[in-house]
Amino acid sequence: MSVDLFVQSHLQYSLKRLLLLQALTDCVVELPKFYCLATTLAALTALQALKGRVNKGDEVLIHAGSGGVGHFAVQIAKKLGAHVISTSSTKNRDFIMNLGADEHIDYRSQSFEQVLTDIDLAFDTVAPDIAEKSLNVVRNGGHLVSISMMDVPAKVQEKANERDITVTPILVRSNGDDMDTLRDMLIEGSLKPHVSKVFDFQHLGDAHIAIESGRTVGKIVVTV
């Protein structure tokens, strides 16, 4: 990517975050520091992945439930009345369960596709191969939602068609009503962002390294 495209991409991303933050300003006074800062694109992604697809009593699998998008997804799925199963490493089990998950799977010692069946919706936040494996545990007529795929590979779509599974790649989009929903959830306490670390803007590079490590729990916040 050229420097110009890199800068343009980051400016567009920053503008989108600022617009989303503006939609959450009503809750700033009432909530702890950084709550609204940490509840923007990741929370919106989780909400848009689950709303309209999860019903009360559904069994929902959230991959990487300790991550930025995942930890919001666990809480939103519970708010929607689902039975939530989430994967993470063993060290993050307590964090996952405290978010409201009903079951935890240690991805390092267990293969989720060997212990789960008849899942109503699987939410992949990790990688395309995890999305494809998730088809094995989704019930006939269920849903697979992924943020790791821009398009659905032909072999994945063919496999999904055999069992009438709807596969949906998700790309977050600005939506005022959704941001109002997140604001209301923050205020009522059903949604709580976890900020694992706060960086000064001058240490932006360190923040990116922390995110790219794939080991952060919850969200990273950069202050200006």
Tab-separated table of C-alpha atoms in Angstrom:
chain	number	residue	atom	x	y	z
A	1	MET	CA	0.000	0.000	0.000
A	2	SER	CA	1.355	3.456	-0.870
A	3	VAL	CA	1.893	6.063	1.836
A	4	ASP	CA	-0.968	8.189	0.421
A	5	LEU	CA	-3.397	5.272	0.501
A	6	PHE	CA	-2.237	4.305	3.996
A	7	VAL	CA	-2.826	7.839	5.291
A	8	GLN	CA	-6.191	8.095	3.513
A	9	SER	CA	-7.316	4.774	4.957
A	10	HIS	CA	-6.387	5.796	8.504
A	11	LEU	CA	-8.039	9.207	8.110
A	12	GLN	CA	-11.284	7.551	6.978
A	13	TYR	CA	-11.086	5.122	9.894
A	14	SER	CA	-10.448	7.955	12.362
A	15	LEU	CA	-13.333	10.012	10.952
A	16	LYS	CA	-15.707	7.066	11.301
A	17	ARG	CA	-14.634	6.600	14.928
A	18	LEU	CA	-15.172	10.298	15.642
A	19	LEU	CA	-18.669	10.182	14.148
A	20	LEU	CA	-19.513	7.133	16.245
A	21	LEU	CA	-18.115	8.775	19.358
A	22	GLN	CA	-20.351	11.778	18.723
A	23	ALA	CA	-23.341	9.444	18.749
A	24	LEU	CA	-22.307	8.249	22.216
A	25	THR	CA	-21.616	11.628	23.813
A	26	ASP	CA	-24.847	11.592	25.816
A	27	CYS	CA	-23.492	8.806	27.995
A	28	VAL	CA	-20.030	10.223	28.706
A	29	VAL	CA	-20.971	12.043	31.912
A	30	GLU	CA	-22.784	9.040	33.363
A	31	LEU	CA	-20.140	6.371	32.713
A	32	PRO	CA	-16.584	5.598	33.845
A	33	LYS	CA	-13.677	7.093	31.940
A	34	PHE	CA	-12.956	5.529	28.533
A	35	TYR	CA	-16.273	3.595	28.357
A	36	CYS	CA	-17.493	5.491	25.325
A	37	LEU	CA	-14.011	5.702	23.819
A	38	ALA	CA	-13.795	1.915	23.886
A	39	THR	CA	-17.324	1.318	22.621
A	40	THR	CA	-17.259	2.292	18.970
A	41	LEU	CA	-16.471	0.122	15.945
A	42	ALA	CA	-15.902	-3.158	17.806
A	43	ALA	CA	-19.189	-2.973	19.694
A	44	LEU	CA	-21.043	-1.823	16.586
A	45	THR	CA	-19.594	-4.750	14.639
A	46	ALA	CA	-20.744	-7.206	17.286
A	47	LEU	CA	-24.238	-5.717	17.407
A	48	GLN	CA	-24.663	-5.763	13.631
A	49	ALA	CA	-23.443	-9.363	13.484
A	50	LEU	CA	-26.013	-10.570	15.998
A	51	LYS	CA	-29.119	-8.390	15.799
A	52	GLY	CA	-31.939	-9.862	13.736
A	53	ARG	CA	-30.217	-13.251	13.741
A	54	VAL	CA	-30.265	-14.249	17.427
A	55	ASN	CA	-33.462	-15.115	19.231
A	56	LYS	CA	-34.132	-15.850	22.889
A	57	GLY	CA	-32.988	-19.367	23.745
A	58	ASP	CA	-30.653	-19.731	20.759
A	59	GLU	CA	-27.301	-21.418	21.216
A	60	VAL	CA	-24.626	-18.993	20.028
A	61	LEU	CA	-20.926	-19.685	19.552
A	62	ILE	CA	-18.618	-16.666	19.840
A	63	HIS	CA	-15.038	-17.283	18.738
A	64	ALA	CA	-12.320	-15.384	20.639
A	65	GLY	CA	-14.706	-14.033	23.234
A	66	SER	CA	-11.934	-12.225	25.088
A	67	GLY	CA	-11.028	-10.079	22.069
A	68	GLY	CA	-12.145	-6.587	21.134
A	69	VAL	CA	-15.189	-7.621	19.092
A	70	GLY	CA	-15.687	-10.926	20.881
A	71	HIS	CA	-16.103	-9.555	24.401
A	72	PHE	CA	-18.837	-7.223	23.166
A	73	ALA	CA	-20.480	-10.066	21.244
A	74	VAL	CA	-20.700	-12.263	24.349
A	75	GLN	CA	-22.515	-9.523	26.250
A	76	ILE	CA	-24.825	-8.588	23.388
A	77	ALA	CA	-25.761	-12.222	22.754
A	78	LYS	CA	-26.657	-12.595	26.439
A	79	LYS	CA	-28.740	-9.426	26.269
A	80	LEU	CA	-30.619	-10.998	23.355
A	81	GLY	CA	-31.395	-14.026	25.532
A	82	ALA	CA	-28.989	-16.534	23.994
A	83	HIS	CA	-27.119	-19.430	25.574
A	84	VAL	CA	-23.566	-18.303	24.888
A	85	ILE	CA	-20.577	-20.551	24.276
A	86	SER	CA	-17.231	-18.864	23.741
A	87	THR	CA	-13.693	-19.888	22.898
A	88	SER	CA	-10.498	-18.449	24.334
A	89	SER	CA	-7.351	-19.626	26.078
A	90	THR	CA	-7.637	-21.066	29.575
A	91	LYS	CA	-6.138	-17.953	31.161
A	92	ASN	CA	-9.097	-15.906	29.877
A	93	ARG	CA	-11.781	-18.358	30.996
A	94	ASP	CA	-12.807	-16.376	34.072
A	95	PHE	CA	-12.960	-13.185	32.031
A	96	ILE	CA	-15.240	-14.897	29.494
A	97	MET	CA	-17.533	-16.325	32.149
A	98	ASN	CA	-17.750	-12.995	33.983
A	99	LEU	CA	-18.955	-11.401	30.744
A	100	GLY	CA	-21.955	-13.721	30.937
A	101	ALA	CA	-20.923	-16.709	28.834
A	102	ASP	CA	-22.623	-19.966	29.796
A	103	GLU	CA	-19.870	-22.255	28.528
A	104	HIS	CA	-16.185	-21.906	27.731
A	105	ILE	CA	-13.986	-23.871	25.345
A	106	ASP	CA	-10.205	-23.726	25.585
A	107	TYR	CA	-9.228	-23.657	21.922
A	108	ARG	CA	-5.742	-24.902	22.741
A	109	SER	CA	-6.854	-28.167	24.341
A	110	GLN	CA	-10.243	-28.751	22.684
A	111	SER	CA	-11.486	-28.711	19.110
A	112	PHE	CA	-14.796	-26.899	19.252
A	113	GLU	CA	-16.079	-28.860	16.264
A	114	GLN	CA	-15.648	-32.082	18.226
A	115	VAL	CA	-17.662	-30.997	21.269
A	116	LEU	CA	-20.438	-28.835	19.804
A	117	THR	CA	-23.476	-29.557	17.635
A	118	ASP	CA	-26.719	-27.832	16.624
A	119	ILE	CA	-25.486	-24.275	17.174
A	120	ASP	CA	-28.020	-21.694	15.974
A	121	LEU	CA	-25.411	-19.061	15.160
A	122	ALA	CA	-21.619	-19.106	15.039
A	123	PHE	CA	-19.737	-15.801	14.997
A	124	ASP	CA	-16.193	-15.997	13.617
A	125	THR	CA	-13.923	-13.157	14.679
A	126	VAL	CA	-10.656	-14.977	13.988
A	127	ALA	CA	-9.880	-16.381	10.538
A	128	PRO	CA	-11.512	-17.931	7.444
A	129	ASP	CA	-10.473	-21.461	8.436
A	130	ILE	CA	-12.326	-21.039	11.748
A	131	ALA	CA	-15.375	-19.870	9.827
A	132	GLU	CA	-15.256	-22.950	7.599
A	133	LYS	CA	-14.846	-25.311	10.571
A	134	SER	CA	-17.793	-23.613	12.257
A	135	LEU	CA	-20.110	-24.916	9.545
A	136	ASN	CA	-19.647	-28.351	11.108
A	137	VAL	CA	-21.342	-27.288	14.337
A	138	VAL	CA	-24.119	-25.035	12.998
A	139	ARG	CA	-27.542	-26.649	12.758
A	140	ASN	CA	-29.389	-27.042	9.473
A	141	GLY	CA	-30.936	-23.663	8.659
A	142	GLY	CA	-28.642	-21.838	11.086
A	143	HIS	CA	-26.321	-18.860	10.667
A	144	LEU	CA	-22.588	-18.354	10.279
A	145	VAL	CA	-21.413	-14.748	10.552
A	146	SER	CA	-17.792	-13.782	9.945
A	147	ILE	CA	-15.653	-10.664	10.102
A	148	SER	CA	-12.601	-12.489	8.742
A	149	MET	CA	-14.024	-13.029	5.255
A	150	MET	CA	-14.752	-10.269	2.761
A	151	ASP	CA	-16.408	-12.768	0.421
A	152	VAL	CA	-17.627	-16.305	0.942
A	153	PRO	CA	-15.303	-18.859	-0.727
A	154	ALA	CA	-17.075	-21.143	-3.197
A	155	LYS	CA	-16.331	-24.302	-1.192
A	156	VAL	CA	-17.732	-22.717	1.973
A	157	GLN	CA	-20.889	-21.564	0.200
A	158	GLU	CA	-21.383	-24.983	-1.388
A	159	LYS	CA	-21.045	-26.698	1.972
A	160	ALA	CA	-23.454	-24.217	3.571
A	161	ASN	CA	-26.025	-24.678	0.794
A	162	GLU	CA	-26.132	-28.411	1.455
A	163	ARG	CA	-27.584	-27.716	4.911
A	164	ASP	CA	-29.388	-24.427	4.248
A	165	ILE	CA	-26.943	-22.450	6.423
A	166	THR	CA	-26.824	-18.698	5.823
A	167	VAL	CA	-23.246	-17.402	5.649
A	168	THR	CA	-22.828	-13.651	6.100
A	169	PRO	CA	-19.551	-11.709	5.922
A	170	ILE	CA	-19.862	-8.582	8.068
A	171	LEU	CA	-18.318	-5.168	7.454
A	172	VAL	CA	-19.335	-2.591	10.051
A	173	ARG	CA	-21.352	0.380	8.858
A	174	SER	CA	-22.380	3.629	10.529
A	175	ASN	CA	-25.901	3.462	11.930
A	176	GLY	CA	-27.415	5.963	14.339
A	177	ASP	CA	-30.078	3.596	15.669
A	178	ASP	CA	-27.450	0.973	16.455
A	179	MET	CA	-25.327	3.526	18.278
A	180	ASP	CA	-28.388	4.535	20.314
A	181	THR	CA	-28.838	0.865	21.225
A	182	LEU	CA	-25.229	0.625	22.391
A	183	ARG	CA	-25.560	3.850	24.382
A	184	ASP	CA	-28.659	2.523	26.137
A	185	MET	CA	-26.914	-0.766	26.925
A	186	LEU	CA	-23.943	1.110	28.378
A	187	ILE	CA	-26.168	3.244	30.573
A	188	GLU	CA	-28.208	0.292	31.855
A	189	GLY	CA	-25.041	-1.724	32.492
A	190	SER	CA	-25.743	-4.658	30.175
A	191	LEU	CA	-22.689	-3.723	28.080
A	192	LYS	CA	-19.321	-2.983	29.654
A	193	PRO	CA	-16.153	-2.487	27.611
A	194	HIS	CA	-12.956	-3.883	29.053
A	195	VAL	CA	-9.939	-1.629	28.510
A	196	SER	CA	-6.791	-3.707	28.816
A	197	LYS	CA	-4.340	-0.834	28.365
A	198	VAL	CA	-4.254	2.904	27.638
A	199	PHE	CA	-1.544	4.420	25.430
A	200	ASP	CA	-0.600	8.066	24.889
A	201	PHE	CA	-0.820	9.159	21.253
A	202	GLN	CA	2.971	9.392	21.092
A	203	HIS	CA	3.052	5.643	21.700
A	204	LEU	CA	0.569	4.826	18.937
A	205	GLY	CA	3.038	2.355	17.433
A	206	ASP	CA	3.151	0.381	20.674
A	207	ALA	CA	-0.649	0.279	20.678
A	208	HIS	CA	-0.670	-1.221	17.175
A	209	ILE	CA	1.909	-3.818	18.206
A	210	ALA	CA	-0.243	-4.790	21.187
A	211	ILE	CA	-3.321	-5.169	18.974
A	212	GLU	CA	-1.485	-7.127	16.286
A	213	SER	CA	-0.162	-9.555	18.892
A	214	GLY	CA	-3.656	-11.042	19.061
A	215	ARG	CA	-3.306	-11.399	22.830
A	216	THR	CA	-5.044	-8.288	24.087
A	217	VAL	CA	-8.073	-8.796	26.297
A	218	GLY	CA	-10.878	-6.427	25.414
A	219	LYS	CA	-9.908	-3.064	23.957
A	220	ILE	CA	-6.865	-0.807	23.631
A	221	VAL	CA	-7.446	2.939	24.059
A	222	VAL	CA	-5.201	5.701	22.687
A	223	THR	CA	-5.507	9.139	24.256
A	224	VAL	CA	-4.717	12.408	22.467
